[in-house]
């Protein structure tokens, strides 16, 4: 289940969209090399971060509370 954006948080700056996307590609590839497969809920959090809907702190908070 995707959590709605927290209205108290600011959206990430769209100017770094490519950097967020590349960072998440590298992280997910690293997980794959380790044999880890993120859940759909975990990938939804990643997609929200890449899209700029949540910032890095919020992504970390959500990932910590998501069953990956």
N, CA, C and O atoms as a Maestro MAE file, in Angstrom:
{
 s_m_m2io_version
 :::
 2.0.0
}

f_m_ct {
 s_m_title
 :::
 protein
 m_atom[272] {
  # First column is atom index #
  i_m_mmod_type
  r_m_x_coord
  r_m_y_coord
  r_m_z_coord
  i_m_residue_number
  s_m_chain_name
  s_m_pdb_residue_name
  s_m_pdb_atom_name
  i_m_atomic_number
  :::
  1 25 0.844 -1.173 0.000 1 A "UNK " " N  " 7
  2 3 0.000 0.000 0.000 1 A "UNK " " CA " 6
  3 2 0.891 1.238 0.000 1 A "UNK " " C  " 6
  4 15 1.806 1.341 0.817 1 A "UNK " " O  " 8
  5 25 0.635 2.169 -0.900 2 A "UNK " " N  " 7
  6 3 1.413 3.399 -0.984 2 A "UNK " " CA " 6
  7 2 0.844 4.416 -0.017 2 A "UNK " " C  " 6
  8 15 -0.362 4.661 0.017 2 A "UNK " " O  " 8
  9 25 1.732 5.004 0.771 3 A "UNK " " N  " 7
  10 3 1.304 6.020 1.725 3 A "UNK " " CA " 6
  11 2 1.220 7.367 1.005 3 A "UNK " " C  " 6
  12 15 2.076 7.680 0.177 3 A "UNK " " O  " 8
  13 25 0.200 8.161 1.313 4 A "UNK " " N  " 7
  14 3 0.118 9.477 0.679 4 A "UNK " " CA " 6
  15 2 1.235 10.370 1.178 4 A "UNK " " C  " 6
  16 15 1.733 10.184 2.289 4 A "UNK " " O  " 8
  17 25 1.636 11.345 0.363 5 A "UNK " " N  " 7
  18 3 2.685 12.269 0.817 5 A "UNK " " CA " 6
  19 2 2.267 12.984 2.086 5 A "UNK " " C  " 6
  20 15 1.105 13.356 2.247 5 A "UNK " " O  " 8
  21 25 3.208 13.172 2.975 6 A "UNK " " N  " 7
  22 3 2.973 13.895 4.218 6 A "UNK " " CA " 6
  23 2 2.871 15.377 3.886 6 A "UNK " " C  " 6
  24 15 3.829 15.952 3.370 6 A "UNK " " O  " 8
  25 25 1.719 16.021 4.172 7 A "UNK " " N  " 7
  26 3 1.566 17.434 3.811 7 A "UNK " " CA " 6
  27 2 2.559 18.343 4.527 7 A "UNK " " C  " 6
  28 15 2.766 19.476 4.093 7 A "UNK " " O  " 8
  29 25 3.169 17.885 5.596 8 A "UNK " " N  " 7
  30 3 4.155 18.683 6.316 8 A "UNK " " CA " 6
  31 2 5.539 18.621 5.692 8 A "UNK " " C  " 6
  32 15 6.440 19.341 6.123 8 A "UNK " " O  " 8
  33 25 5.725 17.774 4.686 9 A "UNK " " N  " 7
  34 3 7.021 17.603 4.043 9 A "UNK " " CA " 6
  35 2 7.019 18.301 2.699 9 A "UNK " " C  " 6
  36 15 5.976 18.452 2.063 9 A "UNK " " O  " 8
  37 25 8.185 18.719 2.279 10 A "UNK " " N  " 7
  38 3 8.325 19.349 0.974 10 A "UNK " " CA " 6
  39 2 8.662 18.295 -0.063 10 A "UNK " " C  " 6
  40 15 9.339 17.305 0.214 10 A "UNK " " O  " 8
  41 25 8.168 18.537 -1.261 11 A "UNK " " N  " 7
  42 3 8.553 17.675 -2.380 11 A "UNK " " CA " 6
  43 2 10.038 17.867 -2.653 11 A "UNK " " C  " 6
  44 15 10.603 18.929 -2.396 11 A "UNK " " O  " 8
  45 25 10.649 16.825 -3.176 12 A "UNK " " N  " 7
  46 3 12.051 16.940 -3.579 12 A "UNK " " CA " 6
  47 2 12.137 17.876 -4.775 12 A "UNK " " C  " 6
  48 15 11.179 18.017 -5.535 12 A "UNK " " O  " 8
  49 25 13.256 18.493 -4.931 13 A "UNK " " N  " 7
  50 3 13.499 19.398 -6.053 13 A "UNK " " CA " 6
  51 2 13.585 18.593 -7.341 13 A "UNK " " C  " 6
  52 15 14.395 17.672 -7.441 13 A "UNK " " O  " 8
  53 25 12.758 18.930 -8.332 14 A "UNK " " N  " 7
  54 3 12.743 18.180 -9.584 14 A "UNK " " CA " 6
  55 2 14.029 18.336 -10.395 14 A "UNK " " C  " 6
  56 15 14.250 17.584 -11.344 14 A "UNK " " O  " 8
  57 25 14.867 19.288 -10.042 15 A "UNK " " N  " 7
  58 3 16.104 19.481 -10.795 15 A "UNK " " CA " 6
  59 2 17.067 18.310 -10.620 15 A "UNK " " C  " 6
  60 15 17.980 18.145 -11.429 15 A "UNK " " O  " 8
  61 25 16.885 17.503 -9.595 16 A "UNK " " N  " 7
  62 3 17.777 16.362 -9.399 16 A "UNK " " CA " 6
  63 2 17.100 15.024 -9.700 16 A "UNK " " C  " 6
  64 15 17.498 13.989 -9.166 16 A "UNK " " O  " 8
  65 25 16.078 15.049 -10.557 17 A "UNK " " N  " 7
  66 3 15.356 13.842 -10.928 17 A "UNK " " CA " 6
  67 2 16.291 12.770 -11.484 17 A "UNK " " C  " 6
  68 15 16.211 11.612 -11.074 17 A "UNK " " O  " 8
  69 25 17.172 13.138 -12.407 18 A "UNK " " N  " 7
  70 3 18.081 12.153 -12.989 18 A "UNK " " CA " 6
  71 2 19.014 11.553 -11.946 18 A "UNK " " C  " 6
  72 15 19.299 10.356 -11.985 18 A "UNK " " O  " 8
  73 25 19.485 12.365 -11.023 19 A "UNK " " N  " 7
  74 3 20.373 11.860 -9.967 19 A "UNK " " CA " 6
  75 2 19.626 10.888 -9.055 19 A "UNK " " C  " 6
  76 15 20.174 9.851 -8.680 19 A "UNK " " O  " 8
  77 25 18.372 11.212 -8.692 20 A "UNK " " N  " 7
  78 3 17.577 10.298 -7.860 20 A "UNK " " CA " 6
  79 2 17.333 8.986 -8.595 20 A "UNK " " C  " 6
  80 15 17.447 7.908 -8.012 20 A "UNK " " O  " 8
  81 25 16.997 9.083 -9.880 21 A "UNK " " N  " 7
  82 3 16.724 7.884 -10.674 21 A "UNK " " CA " 6
  83 2 17.978 7.002 -10.750 21 A "UNK " " C  " 6
  84 15 17.899 5.796 -10.519 21 A "UNK " " O  " 8
  85 25 19.113 7.586 -11.068 22 A "UNK " " N  " 7
  86 3 20.354 6.812 -11.190 22 A "UNK " " CA " 6
  87 2 20.750 6.178 -9.851 22 A "UNK " " C  " 6
  88 15 21.198 5.032 -9.812 22 A "UNK " " O  " 8
  89 25 20.585 6.921 -8.766 23 A "UNK " " N  " 7
  90 3 20.918 6.381 -7.442 23 A "UNK " " CA " 6
  91 2 20.042 5.176 -7.119 23 A "UNK " " C  " 6
  92 15 20.536 4.180 -6.592 23 A "UNK " " O  " 8
  93 25 18.764 5.252 -7.424 24 A "UNK " " N  " 7
  94 3 17.858 4.144 -7.123 24 A "UNK " " CA " 6
  95 2 18.117 2.953 -8.040 24 A "UNK " " C  " 6
  96 15 17.974 1.809 -7.608 24 A "UNK " " O  " 8
  97 25 18.497 3.194 -9.302 25 A "UNK " " N  " 7
  98 3 18.866 2.086 -10.191 25 A "UNK " " CA " 6
  99 2 20.059 1.342 -9.611 25 A "UNK " " C  " 6
  100 15 20.082 0.111 -9.595 25 A "UNK " " O  " 8
  101 25 21.052 2.093 -9.133 26 A "UNK " " N  " 7
  102 3 22.241 1.471 -8.536 26 A "UNK " " CA " 6
  103 2 21.888 0.682 -7.280 26 A "UNK " " C  " 6
  104 15 22.392 -0.422 -7.075 26 A "UNK " " O  " 8
  105 25 21.033 1.238 -6.449 27 A "UNK " " N  " 7
  106 3 20.657 0.556 -5.200 27 A "UNK " " CA " 6
  107 2 19.880 -0.720 -5.484 27 A "UNK " " C  " 6
  108 15 20.170 -1.765 -4.903 27 A "UNK " " O  " 8
  109 25 18.899 -0.642 -6.369 28 A "UNK " " N  " 7
  110 3 18.102 -1.831 -6.684 28 A "UNK " " CA " 6
  111 2 18.983 -2.894 -7.353 28 A "UNK " " C  " 6
  112 15 18.810 -4.084 -7.091 28 A "UNK " " O  " 8
  113 25 19.922 -2.484 -8.208 29 A "UNK " " N  " 7
  114 3 20.848 -3.442 -8.824 29 A "UNK " " CA " 6
  115 2 21.716 -4.106 -7.758 29 A "UNK " " C  " 6
  116 15 21.985 -5.306 -7.832 29 A "UNK " " O  " 8
  117 25 22.152 -3.336 -6.776 30 A "UNK " " N  " 7
  118 3 22.948 -3.898 -5.686 30 A "UNK " " CA " 6
  119 2 22.138 -4.917 -4.893 30 A "UNK " " C  " 6
  120 15 22.641 -5.987 -4.550 30 A "UNK " " O  " 8
  121 25 20.880 -4.580 -4.603 31 A "UNK " " N  " 7
  122 3 20.005 -5.537 -3.907 31 A "UNK " " CA " 6
  123 2 19.905 -6.824 -4.711 31 A "UNK " " C  " 6
  124 15 19.980 -7.916 -4.147 31 A "UNK " " O  " 8
  125 25 19.734 -6.705 -6.037 32 A "UNK " " N  " 7
  126 3 19.587 -7.873 -6.897 32 A "UNK " " CA " 6
  127 2 20.844 -8.736 -6.855 32 A "UNK " " C  " 6
  128 15 20.753 -9.962 -6.786 32 A "UNK " " O  " 8
  129 25 22.023 -8.102 -6.895 33 A "UNK " " N  " 7
  130 3 23.275 -8.858 -6.818 33 A "UNK " " CA " 6
  131 2 23.398 -9.612 -5.506 33 A "UNK " " C  " 6
  132 15 24.014 -10.677 -5.451 33 A "UNK " " O  " 8
  133 25 22.813 -9.062 -4.450 34 A "UNK " " N  " 7
  134 3 22.833 -9.720 -3.143 34 A "UNK " " CA " 6
  135 2 21.713 -10.746 -2.995 34 A "UNK " " C  " 6
  136 15 21.589 -11.393 -1.955 34 A "UNK " " O  " 8
  137 25 20.901 -10.891 -4.038 35 A "UNK " " N  " 7
  138 3 19.800 -11.848 -3.980 35 A "UNK " " CA " 6
  139 2 18.561 -11.312 -3.298 35 A "UNK " " C  " 6
  140 15 17.621 -12.064 -3.039 35 A "UNK " " O  " 8
  141 25 18.546 -10.039 -3.005 36 A "UNK " " N  " 7
  142 3 17.384 -9.423 -2.350 36 A "UNK " " CA " 6
  143 2 16.407 -8.939 -3.412 36 A "UNK " " C  " 6
  144 15 16.807 -8.316 -4.396 36 A "UNK " " O  " 8
  145 25 15.151 -9.221 -3.213 37 A "UNK " " N  " 7
  146 3 14.102 -8.763 -4.121 37 A "UNK " " CA " 6
  147 2 13.162 -7.870 -3.325 37 A "UNK " " C  " 6
  148 15 12.448 -8.358 -2.450 37 A "UNK " " O  " 8
  149 25 13.147 -6.570 -3.612 38 A "UNK " " N  " 7
  150 3 12.266 -5.687 -2.848 38 A "UNK " " CA " 6
  151 2 10.798 -6.015 -3.118 38 A "UNK " " C  " 6
  152 15 10.426 -6.425 -4.218 38 A "UNK " " O  " 8
  153 25 9.987 -5.824 -2.096 39 A "UNK " " N  " 7
  154 3 8.554 -6.052 -2.238 39 A "UNK " " CA " 6
  155 2 7.941 -4.950 -3.091 39 A "UNK " " C  " 6
  156 15 8.577 -3.934 -3.375 39 A "UNK " " O  " 8
  157 25 6.709 -5.167 -3.487 40 A "UNK " " N  " 7
  158 3 5.995 -4.133 -4.250 40 A "UNK " " CA " 6
  159 2 5.854 -2.868 -3.408 40 A "UNK " " C  " 6
  160 15 5.929 -1.760 -3.938 40 A "UNK " " O  " 8
  161 25 5.652 -3.026 -2.104 41 A "UNK " " N  " 7
  162 3 5.552 -1.854 -1.224 41 A "UNK " " CA " 6
  163 2 6.870 -1.091 -1.183 41 A "UNK " " C  " 6
  164 15 6.882 0.140 -1.200 41 A "UNK " " O  " 8
  165 25 7.974 -1.820 -1.129 42 A "UNK " " N  " 7
  166 3 9.287 -1.181 -1.138 42 A "UNK " " CA " 6
  167 2 9.547 -0.450 -2.438 42 A "UNK " " C  " 6
  168 15 10.077 0.661 -2.432 42 A "UNK " " O  " 8
  169 25 9.178 -1.065 -3.555 43 A "UNK " " N  " 7
  170 3 9.360 -0.421 -4.855 43 A "UNK " " CA " 6
  171 2 8.456 0.802 -5.001 43 A "UNK " " C  " 6
  172 15 8.828 1.765 -5.672 43 A "UNK " " O  " 8
  173 25 7.279 0.777 -4.385 44 A "UNK " " N  " 7
  174 3 6.393 1.947 -4.427 44 A "UNK " " CA " 6
  175 2 7.046 3.128 -3.718 44 A "UNK " " C  " 6
  176 15 6.921 4.271 -4.156 44 A "UNK " " O  " 8
  177 25 7.744 2.845 -2.618 45 A "UNK " " N  " 7
  178 3 8.458 3.906 -1.905 45 A "UNK " " CA " 6
  179 2 9.579 4.454 -2.789 45 A "UNK " " C  " 6
  180 15 9.760 5.667 -2.884 45 A "UNK " " O  " 8
  181 25 10.321 3.567 -3.427 46 A "UNK " " N  " 7
  182 3 11.403 3.985 -4.328 46 A "UNK " " CA " 6
  183 2 10.839 4.857 -5.449 46 A "UNK " " C  " 6
  184 15 11.395 5.912 -5.755 46 A "UNK " " O  " 8
  185 25 9.735 4.418 -6.063 47 A "UNK " " N  " 7
  186 3 9.129 5.200 -7.147 47 A "UNK " " CA " 6
  187 2 8.669 6.574 -6.665 47 A "UNK " " C  " 6
  188 15 8.815 7.558 -7.389 47 A "UNK " " O  " 8
  189 25 8.118 6.657 -5.458 48 A "UNK " " N  " 7
  190 3 7.694 7.952 -4.910 48 A "UNK " " CA " 6
  191 2 8.885 8.881 -4.722 48 A "UNK " " C  " 6
  192 15 8.786 10.081 -4.978 48 A "UNK " " O  " 8
  193 25 10.008 8.329 -4.276 49 A "UNK " " N  " 7
  194 3 11.220 9.127 -4.110 49 A "UNK " " CA " 6
  195 2 11.734 9.621 -5.461 49 A "UNK " " C  " 6
  196 15 12.029 10.805 -5.623 49 A "UNK " " O  " 8
  197 25 11.838 8.714 -6.425 50 A "UNK " " N  " 7
  198 3 12.353 9.096 -7.739 50 A "UNK " " CA " 6
  199 2 11.460 10.164 -8.372 50 A "UNK " " C  " 6
  200 15 11.960 11.094 -9.003 50 A "UNK " " O  " 8
  201 25 10.148 10.036 -8.207 51 A "UNK " " N  " 7
  202 3 9.210 10.999 -8.786 51 A "UNK " " CA " 6
  203 2 9.236 12.347 -8.073 51 A "UNK " " C  " 6
  204 15 8.656 13.320 -8.553 51 A "UNK " " O  " 8
  205 25 9.915 12.398 -6.918 52 A "UNK " " N  " 7
  206 3 9.990 13.657 -6.186 52 A "UNK " " CA " 6
  207 2 8.801 13.891 -5.268 52 A "UNK " " C  " 6
  208 15 8.630 14.989 -4.739 52 A "UNK " " O  " 8
  209 25 7.977 12.862 -5.075 53 A "UNK " " N  " 7
  210 3 6.807 12.997 -4.212 53 A "UNK " " CA " 6
  211 2 7.194 13.049 -2.741 53 A "UNK " " C  " 6
  212 15 6.482 13.628 -1.921 53 A "UNK " " O  " 8
  213 25 8.339 12.434 -2.416 54 A "UNK " " N  " 7
  214 3 8.845 12.452 -1.040 54 A "UNK " " CA " 6
  215 2 10.340 12.752 -1.093 54 A "UNK " " C  " 6
  216 15 10.991 12.514 -2.110 54 A "UNK " " O  " 8
  217 25 10.877 13.272 0.000 55 A "UNK " " N  " 7
  218 3 12.307 13.555 0.052 55 A "UNK " " CA " 6
  219 2 13.050 12.347 0.629 55 A "UNK " " C  " 6
  220 15 12.432 11.357 1.019 55 A "UNK " " O  " 8
  221 25 14.370 12.438 0.678 56 A "UNK " " N  " 7
  222 3 15.194 11.310 1.120 56 A "UNK " " CA " 6
  223 2 14.873 10.893 2.550 56 A "UNK " " C  " 6
  224 15 14.783 9.699 2.834 56 A "UNK " " O  " 8
  225 25 14.699 11.851 3.453 57 A "UNK " " N  " 7
  226 3 14.382 11.507 4.841 57 A "UNK " " CA " 6
  227 2 13.075 10.724 4.940 57 A "UNK " " C  " 6
  228 15 12.974 9.762 5.700 57 A "UNK " " O  " 8
  229 25 12.078 11.146 4.163 58 A "UNK " " N  " 7
  230 3 10.793 10.450 4.179 58 A "UNK " " CA " 6
  231 2 10.934 9.062 3.561 58 A "UNK " " C  " 6
  232 15 10.320 8.111 4.044 58 A "UNK " " O  " 8
  233 25 11.734 8.930 2.497 59 A "UNK " " N  " 7
  234 3 11.938 7.619 1.899 59 A "UNK " " CA " 6
  235 2 12.575 6.666 2.908 59 A "UNK " " C  " 6
  236 15 12.153 5.517 3.036 59 A "UNK " " O  " 8
  237 25 13.585 7.144 3.617 60 A "UNK " " N  " 7
  238 3 14.253 6.306 4.618 60 A "UNK " " CA " 6
  239 2 13.279 5.892 5.712 60 A "UNK " " C  " 6
  240 15 13.268 4.739 6.142 60 A "UNK " " O  " 8
  241 25 12.455 6.846 6.162 61 A "UNK " " N  " 7
  242 3 11.460 6.546 7.204 61 A "UNK " " CA " 6
  243 2 10.492 5.468 6.721 61 A "UNK " " C  " 6
  244 15 10.195 4.515 7.443 61 A "UNK " " O  " 8
  245 25 10.014 5.630 5.510 62 A "UNK " " N  " 7
  246 3 9.048 4.649 4.975 62 A "UNK " " CA " 6
  247 2 9.697 3.298 4.734 62 A "UNK " " C  " 6
  248 15 9.084 2.266 5.008 62 A "UNK " " O  " 8
  249 25 10.931 3.280 4.225 63 A "UNK " " N  " 7
  250 3 11.607 2.009 3.985 63 A "UNK " " CA " 6
  251 2 11.836 1.256 5.297 63 A "UNK " " C  " 6
  252 15 11.738 0.030 5.349 63 A "UNK " " O  " 8
  253 25 12.139 2.004 6.344 64 A "UNK " " N  " 7
  254 3 12.369 1.366 7.646 64 A "UNK " " CA " 6
  255 2 11.112 0.711 8.191 64 A "UNK " " C  " 6
  256 15 11.192 -0.254 8.950 64 A "UNK " " O  " 8
  257 25 9.942 1.236 7.804 65 A "UNK " " N  " 7
  258 3 8.695 0.678 8.319 65 A "UNK " " CA " 6
  259 2 7.981 -0.209 7.294 65 A "UNK " " C  " 6
  260 15 6.838 -0.612 7.507 65 A "UNK " " O  " 8
  261 25 8.670 -0.516 6.166 66 A "UNK " " N  " 7
  262 3 8.086 -1.347 5.109 66 A "UNK " " CA " 6
  263 2 8.725 -2.722 5.127 66 A "UNK " " C  " 6
  264 15 9.939 -2.852 5.283 66 A "UNK " " O  " 8
  265 25 7.909 -3.734 4.968 67 A "UNK " " N  " 7
  266 3 8.430 -5.092 4.878 67 A "UNK " " CA " 6
  267 2 9.018 -5.283 3.493 67 A "UNK " " C  " 6
  268 15 8.296 -5.527 2.526 67 A "UNK " " O  " 8
  269 25 10.347 -5.167 3.407 68 A "UNK " " N  " 7
  270 3 11.008 -5.260 2.117 68 A "UNK " " CA " 6
  271 2 11.103 -6.693 1.678 68 A "UNK " " C  " 6
  272 15 11.635 -6.976 0.605 68 A "UNK " " O  " 8
  :::
 }
 m_bond[271] {
  # First column is bond index #
  i_m_from
  i_m_to
  i_m_order
  :::
  1 1 2 1
  2 2 3 1
  3 3 4 2
  4 3 5 1
  5 5 6 1
  6 6 7 1
  7 7 8 2
  8 7 9 1
  9 9 10 1
  10 10 11 1
  11 11 12 2
  12 11 13 1
  13 13 14 1
  14 14 15 1
  15 15 16 2
  16 15 17 1
  17 17 18 1
  18 18 19 1
  19 19 20 2
  20 19 21 1
  21 21 22 1
  22 22 23 1
  23 23 24 2
  24 23 25 1
  25 25 26 1
  26 26 27 1
  27 27 28 2
  28 27 29 1
  29 29 30 1
  30 30 31 1
  31 31 32 2
  32 31 33 1
  33 33 34 1
  34 34 35 1
  35 35 36 2
  36 35 37 1
  37 37 38 1
  38 38 39 1
  39 39 40 2
  40 39 41 1
  41 41 42 1
  42 42 43 1
  43 43 44 2
  44 43 45 1
  45 45 46 1
  46 46 47 1
  47 47 48 2
  48 47 49 1
  49 49 50 1
  50 50 51 1
  51 51 52 2
  52 51 53 1
  53 53 54 1
  54 54 55 1
  55 55 56 2
  56 55 57 1
  57 57 58 1
  58 58 59 1
  59 59 60 2
  60 59 61 1
  61 61 62 1
  62 62 63 1
  63 63 64 2
  64 63 65 1
  65 65 66 1
  66 66 67 1
  67 67 68 2
  68 67 69 1
  69 69 70 1
  70 70 71 1
  71 71 72 2
  72 71 73 1
  73 73 74 1
  74 74 75 1
  75 75 76 2
  76 75 77 1
  77 77 78 1
  78 78 79 1
  79 79 80 2
  80 79 81 1
  81 81 82 1
  82 82 83 1
  83 83 84 2
  84 83 85 1
  85 85 86 1
  86 86 87 1
  87 87 88 2
  88 87 89 1
  89 89 90 1
  90 90 91 1
  91 91 92 2
  92 91 93 1
  93 93 94 1
  94 94 95 1
  95 95 96 2
  96 95 97 1
  97 97 98 1
  98 98 99 1
  99 99 100 2
  100 99 101 1
  101 101 102 1
  102 102 103 1
  103 103 104 2
  104 103 105 1
  105 105 106 1
  106 106 107 1
  107 107 108 2
  108 107 109 1
  109 109 110 1
  110 110 111 1
  111 111 112 2
  112 111 113 1
  113 113 114 1
  114 114 115 1
  115 115 116 2
  116 115 117 1
  117 117 118 1
  118 118 119 1
  119 119 120 2
  120 119 121 1
  121 121 122 1
  122 122 123 1
  123 123 124 2
  124 123 125 1
  125 125 126 1
  126 126 127 1
  127 127 128 2
  128 127 129 1
  129 129 130 1
  130 130 131 1
  131 131 132 2
  132 131 133 1
  133 133 134 1
  134 134 135 1
  135 135 136 2
  136 135 137 1
  137 137 138 1
  138 138 139 1
  139 139 140 2
  140 139 141 1
  141 141 142 1
  142 142 143 1
  143 143 144 2
  144 143 145 1
  145 145 146 1
  146 146 147 1
  147 147 148 2
  148 147 149 1
  149 149 150 1
  150 150 151 1
  151 151 152 2
  152 151 153 1
  153 153 154 1
  154 154 155 1
  155 155 156 2
  156 155 157 1
  157 157 158 1
  158 158 159 1
  159 159 160 2
  160 159 161 1
  161 161 162 1
  162 162 163 1
  163 163 164 2
  164 163 165 1
  165 165 166 1
  166 166 167 1
  167 167 168 2
  168 167 169 1
  169 169 170 1
  170 170 171 1
  171 171 172 2
  172 171 173 1
  173 173 174 1
  174 174 175 1
  175 175 176 2
  176 175 177 1
  177 177 178 1
  178 178 179 1
  179 179 180 2
  180 179 181 1
  181 181 182 1
  182 182 183 1
  183 183 184 2
  184 183 185 1
  185 185 186 1
  186 186 187 1
  187 187 188 2
  188 187 189 1
  189 189 190 1
  190 190 191 1
  191 191 192 2
  192 191 193 1
  193 193 194 1
  194 194 195 1
  195 195 196 2
  196 195 197 1
  197 197 198 1
  198 198 199 1
  199 199 200 2
  200 199 201 1
  201 201 202 1
  202 202 203 1
  203 203 204 2
  204 203 205 1
  205 205 206 1
  206 206 207 1
  207 207 208 2
  208 207 209 1
  209 209 210 1
  210 210 211 1
  211 211 212 2
  212 211 213 1
  213 213 214 1
  214 214 215 1
  215 215 216 2
  216 215 217 1
  217 217 218 1
  218 218 219 1
  219 219 220 2
  220 219 221 1
  221 221 222 1
  222 222 223 1
  223 223 224 2
  224 223 225 1
  225 225 226 1
  226 226 227 1
  227 227 228 2
  228 227 229 1
  229 229 230 1
  230 230 231 1
  231 231 232 2
  232 231 233 1
  233 233 234 1
  234 234 235 1
  235 235 236 2
  236 235 237 1
  237 237 238 1
  238 238 239 1
  239 239 240 2
  240 239 241 1
  241 241 242 1
  242 242 243 1
  243 243 244 2
  244 243 245 1
  245 245 246 1
  246 246 247 1
  247 247 248 2
  248 247 249 1
  249 249 250 1
  250 250 251 1
  251 251 252 2
  252 251 253 1
  253 253 254 1
  254 254 255 1
  255 255 256 2
  256 255 257 1
  257 257 258 1
  258 258 259 1
  259 259 260 2
  260 259 261 1
  261 261 262 1
  262 262 263 1
  263 263 264 2
  264 263 265 1
  265 265 266 1
  266 266 267 1
  267 267 268 2
  268 267 269 1
  269 269 270 1
  270 270 271 1
  271 271 272 2
  :::
 }
}
